[in-house]
XYZ file of C-alpha atoms in Angstrom:
326
model
C 2.871 11.756 57.551
C -1.114 12.374 57.598
C -0.901 16.117 58.406
C -0.517 17.206 54.880
C 2.199 18.436 52.664
C 4.801 20.983 54.670
C 6.663 24.057 53.275
C 10.266 23.641 53.516
C 11.668 27.142 51.772
C 9.642 29.491 49.637
C 7.980 27.731 46.666
C 9.271 24.090 47.739
C 6.931 21.558 49.943
C 6.758 17.964 50.737
C 4.380 15.647 51.470
C 3.429 12.103 50.316
C 1.026 10.106 47.653
C -2.223 11.029 49.235
C -1.054 14.829 49.593
C -0.467 14.886 45.816
C -3.840 13.703 45.011
C -5.373 15.991 47.304
C -6.873 18.979 44.590
C -7.921 21.203 48.196
C -4.385 21.079 49.445
C -2.538 21.680 45.562
C -5.438 24.378 45.184
C -4.306 25.949 48.795
C -0.349 25.911 48.323
C -1.210 27.174 44.927
C 1.381 24.015 43.039
C 2.092 24.475 39.657
C 4.986 21.639 39.542
C 4.520 17.916 40.943
C 7.920 15.718 40.980
C 6.562 12.146 41.983
C 9.172 9.652 42.806
C 8.374 6.282 44.076
C 7.910 2.929 42.297
C 4.689 4.111 40.258
C 4.907 7.763 39.583
C 2.765 8.781 36.940
C 1.123 12.084 36.343
C -2.490 12.435 38.142
C -3.524 16.124 37.251
C -3.631 17.844 33.506
C -3.141 21.350 34.966
C 0.173 20.144 36.724
C 3.455 20.312 35.525
C 5.431 16.833 36.021
C 8.709 15.301 36.549
C 8.058 11.480 37.429
C 11.111 8.982 38.478
C 10.422 5.541 39.280
C 12.407 4.591 42.151
C 12.298 2.492 45.066
C 12.372 3.119 48.991
C 15.802 0.800 49.222
C 19.169 1.481 50.524
C 20.611 0.235 47.277
C 18.459 2.000 45.484
C 20.737 4.922 43.212
C 19.786 8.716 43.804
C 22.357 10.219 42.799
C 21.975 9.919 39.550
C 19.027 11.544 39.661
C 19.923 14.678 41.429
C 20.836 17.088 38.512
C 17.700 16.500 36.997
C 15.637 17.528 39.526
C 16.976 19.834 40.722
C 16.531 21.501 37.065
C 12.955 20.756 37.426
C 12.653 22.533 40.885
C 14.756 25.515 40.396
C 13.408 26.268 37.392
C 9.611 26.426 38.718
C 11.036 28.237 41.336
C 12.484 31.110 39.669
C 9.563 31.368 37.612
C 7.324 31.657 41.018
C 6.366 28.573 41.026
C 5.291 26.459 43.438
C 6.878 22.619 43.882
C 5.776 19.388 45.410
C 8.279 16.711 45.979
C 6.483 13.195 46.923
C 6.905 10.161 47.522
C 4.336 6.983 48.955
C 5.078 8.188 52.903
C 7.143 11.662 52.318
C 10.003 10.392 54.456
C 12.754 9.141 52.641
C 12.584 9.274 48.850
C 11.058 12.825 48.403
C 13.220 14.007 51.487
C 16.501 13.032 49.913
C 16.115 14.705 46.565
C 14.728 17.989 48.849
C 17.917 17.779 50.768
C 20.372 17.419 47.658
C 18.471 20.724 46.059
C 19.212 22.774 49.465
C 22.691 22.057 49.191
C 22.731 22.493 45.319
C 21.406 25.618 46.177
C 23.143 27.171 49.345
C 26.601 26.793 51.224
C 25.008 24.195 53.305
C 26.136 20.862 54.094
C 24.042 17.315 53.855
C 23.266 17.585 57.828
C 22.559 21.142 57.524
C 19.958 21.034 54.766
C 18.335 17.773 56.441
C 17.688 19.391 59.580
C 16.387 22.447 56.951
C 13.760 19.966 56.078
C 12.786 18.437 59.258
C 12.395 21.753 60.491
C 9.512 21.781 58.051
C 8.604 17.924 57.920
C 9.327 16.576 61.408
C 8.947 12.713 59.808
C 11.554 13.340 57.566
C 13.732 10.330 57.669
C 15.602 9.152 54.702
C 16.660 5.169 55.249
C 20.564 4.960 55.906
C 21.502 4.109 51.686
C 20.318 7.580 50.730
C 22.108 9.524 53.786
C 25.308 7.906 52.572
C 24.303 8.948 48.942
C 23.936 12.391 50.085
C 27.248 12.188 52.158
C 29.139 10.643 49.026
C 27.320 13.700 46.993
C 28.298 16.264 49.201
C 32.135 14.968 49.253
C 32.603 13.951 45.270
C 29.799 16.022 42.846
C 28.604 19.004 45.127
C 31.294 21.285 44.508
C 30.559 20.753 40.075
C 26.489 20.372 40.675
C 26.761 24.393 42.601
C 28.931 25.540 39.177
C 26.972 23.968 37.141
C 23.371 25.677 38.644
C 25.015 28.730 38.781
C 25.960 28.368 35.104
C 22.895 27.617 34.097
C 20.945 29.780 36.146
C 22.797 33.011 36.934
C 19.692 34.689 38.238
C 20.754 35.293 41.994
C 16.858 35.790 42.928
C 16.688 33.047 44.932
C 20.316 33.188 46.514
C 19.992 35.763 49.026
C 16.343 34.816 50.326
C 17.099 30.823 50.581
C 20.015 31.131 52.414
C 18.025 33.296 54.952
C 14.957 31.050 55.436
C 17.552 28.168 55.797
C 19.107 29.489 59.071
C 15.639 30.740 59.996
C 14.960 26.756 59.636
C 17.763 26.024 61.607
C 17.178 28.054 64.669
C 13.712 26.546 64.772
C 15.308 22.738 64.466
C 17.533 23.817 67.311
C 14.615 25.274 69.425
C 12.265 22.096 68.638
C 15.128 19.771 69.640
C 15.680 21.569 72.786
C 12.042 21.149 73.699
C 12.025 17.827 72.283
C 9.047 18.427 70.155
C 11.758 16.897 67.176
C 14.673 14.055 67.133
C 17.524 13.252 65.186
C 16.765 10.085 64.925
C 18.324 8.320 67.637
C 15.589 7.739 69.959
C 16.370 5.068 72.245
C 14.542 1.579 72.449
C 11.626 1.767 74.059
C 11.446 5.526 74.242
C 8.560 7.346 72.748
C 9.990 9.014 69.749
C 8.608 12.693 69.718
C 8.618 12.517 65.843
C 7.572 9.392 65.400
C 10.364 8.375 63.272
C 12.550 6.340 65.166
C 12.125 3.046 65.942
C 10.623 1.870 69.376
C 10.132 -0.870 71.427
C 8.201 -3.867 69.888
C 5.156 -4.720 71.403
C 5.925 -7.975 71.971
C 7.960 -7.685 75.435
C 11.099 -9.917 75.698
C 10.811 -13.721 76.791
C 12.405 -13.926 80.164
C 14.279 -16.918 80.926
C 12.731 -19.338 83.617
C 15.101 -20.695 86.710
C 15.601 -24.532 86.548
C 13.021 -26.438 88.119
C 15.049 -29.731 88.327
C 15.530 -29.100 92.222
C 12.075 -27.716 93.507
C 10.303 -30.519 91.230
C 12.118 -33.173 92.607
C 11.455 -31.985 96.637
C 7.603 -31.095 95.448
C 6.444 -33.162 92.842
C 5.338 -36.898 92.918
C 7.203 -39.796 92.249
C 5.256 -40.413 89.378
C 5.431 -36.564 87.799
C 9.370 -36.697 88.138
C 10.560 -35.735 84.352
C 13.120 -33.870 84.359
C 16.352 -35.161 83.614
C 18.509 -33.917 86.376
C 16.085 -35.688 89.093
C 18.393 -39.056 87.681
C 21.381 -37.749 87.276
C 22.785 -38.864 90.546
C 22.504 -42.655 90.018
C 22.859 -42.117 86.106
C 26.754 -40.591 86.795
C 27.592 -43.418 89.203
C 27.271 -45.977 86.253
C 28.925 -43.730 84.443
C 26.014 -43.981 81.380
C 24.355 -40.085 80.765
C 20.711 -40.083 80.458
C 19.302 -39.994 77.104
C 15.919 -37.653 76.565
C 13.831 -38.900 73.921
C 10.059 -38.067 73.152
C 9.142 -42.103 74.724
C 10.701 -40.295 78.026
C 13.641 -40.265 79.845
C 16.031 -43.070 81.384
C 18.511 -43.680 83.932
C 20.289 -46.772 84.823
C 22.053 -48.295 87.686
C 23.578 -51.692 87.216
C 21.907 -52.864 84.161
C 23.972 -53.666 80.834
C 21.379 -53.225 78.126
C 18.551 -50.440 77.684
C 14.829 -51.231 78.525
C 12.747 -51.006 75.202
C 11.242 -47.084 74.139
C 8.068 -46.965 74.985
C 5.254 -44.609 74.479
C 4.945 -41.189 76.614
C 3.039 -40.900 79.701
C 3.576 -39.881 83.069
C 4.205 -42.988 85.066
C 7.576 -44.765 86.622
C 8.212 -48.263 86.312
C 10.993 -49.798 88.256
C 12.649 -52.794 87.682
C 15.056 -55.232 89.191
C 17.431 -58.073 88.187
C 17.299 -60.533 90.964
C 20.759 -62.254 89.298
C 22.540 -59.064 88.564
C 21.467 -56.838 91.219
C 20.854 -53.940 88.612
C 17.860 -51.722 88.571
C 16.133 -49.675 85.618
C 13.930 -46.931 85.794
C 11.720 -46.128 82.896
C 10.113 -42.523 83.442
C 7.036 -42.867 80.897
C 5.059 -45.185 79.669
C 1.227 -46.308 78.445
C -0.441 -48.647 81.032
C 0.093 -51.563 78.440
C 3.820 -50.490 78.464
C 4.321 -51.022 82.240
C 2.491 -53.946 82.595
C 4.543 -55.446 80.121
C 7.929 -54.138 81.964
C 6.526 -55.603 85.136
C 5.674 -58.799 83.469
C 9.012 -59.339 81.630
C 11.915 -61.479 82.338
C 14.969 -59.779 84.183
C 17.739 -59.199 81.761
C 19.804 -62.232 82.868
C 23.673 -61.826 84.049
C 25.943 -62.251 82.108
C 28.461 -65.353 82.891
C 31.965 -66.521 81.231
C 32.163 -67.744 77.798
C 32.920 -71.557 77.974
C 35.700 -72.688 75.877
C 34.705 -75.019 73.400
C 34.848 -78.814 72.995
C 37.992 -80.161 71.874
C 38.228 -81.679 68.210
C 37.229 -85.379 68.504
C 40.285 -86.105 66.479
C 42.972 -85.232 69.055
C 43.553 -87.283 72.346
C 43.999 -84.677 75.135
C 44.643 -87.319 78.085
C 48.074 -87.729 78.450
C 50.261 -90.709 80.221
C 53.186 -89.839 81.988
C 56.416 -91.020 80.436
C 55.583 -90.011 76.662
C 53.134 -91.003 73.916
C 50.814 -94.158 73.789
């Protein structure tokens, strides 16, 4: 993109915005007409003929509507021995799409062959997928009519034979570069270095590798006070039928106690409580020094005893005598 404008046919060049501002390049290639197509297209040189088209580099942007206008501007200039520069911002997508549409319209080439011609002259040419679909639709539905229109409006055949001969040379050059792997068709695999820089390469960020589970290793190698994985307490919790719940306050496992311990602040200690009546134990992983002392000094959860029946009504005599009522 920074090597200057590139010639794709006699009198036809494709470049970027910087090239369009460079008077040295414009004079060297004898540019007389500039077709500027980007978001802020405007006239920069008073001594050049301009066609400015406001268009974004978006797949939803409709460029087909401008093809006939651009073809007239380019073809009329070339028939008068003018030299045309087509440029956008990067010289990769919008300007290339216009150049491909023009080559299709003045030669028998398909859109894929016309794109190869442009790529042979400008290796970074790579229209976005939306523009490629528009070129394909243009070839399918409108190209025949556009070729007929150009022949009726510009009956001169001064460029026909020369353009076709140059296109054949460019196609052969493209195939040679493709065999030598100095150019690509935009299909380089991820992580592979694209020879022309138009393909998407692997990201600099390396994919994050999944670490194997450390539950078993932490159970064997970590101290008792450092075991924080839920799997280290799963055997006891499974026996009681209650799954441990993890939270910012810590991890809990219950083995018989019917009530959960109070959630404590996060920490790295383990407190074990034993119920002398019910026989259950509770372990709390995590907690501050205050919470540990409080847990140790708190009375154990009392065992649940069967509920007793309420006393009978004072107005009812619950004592029965043998033989009947009193």
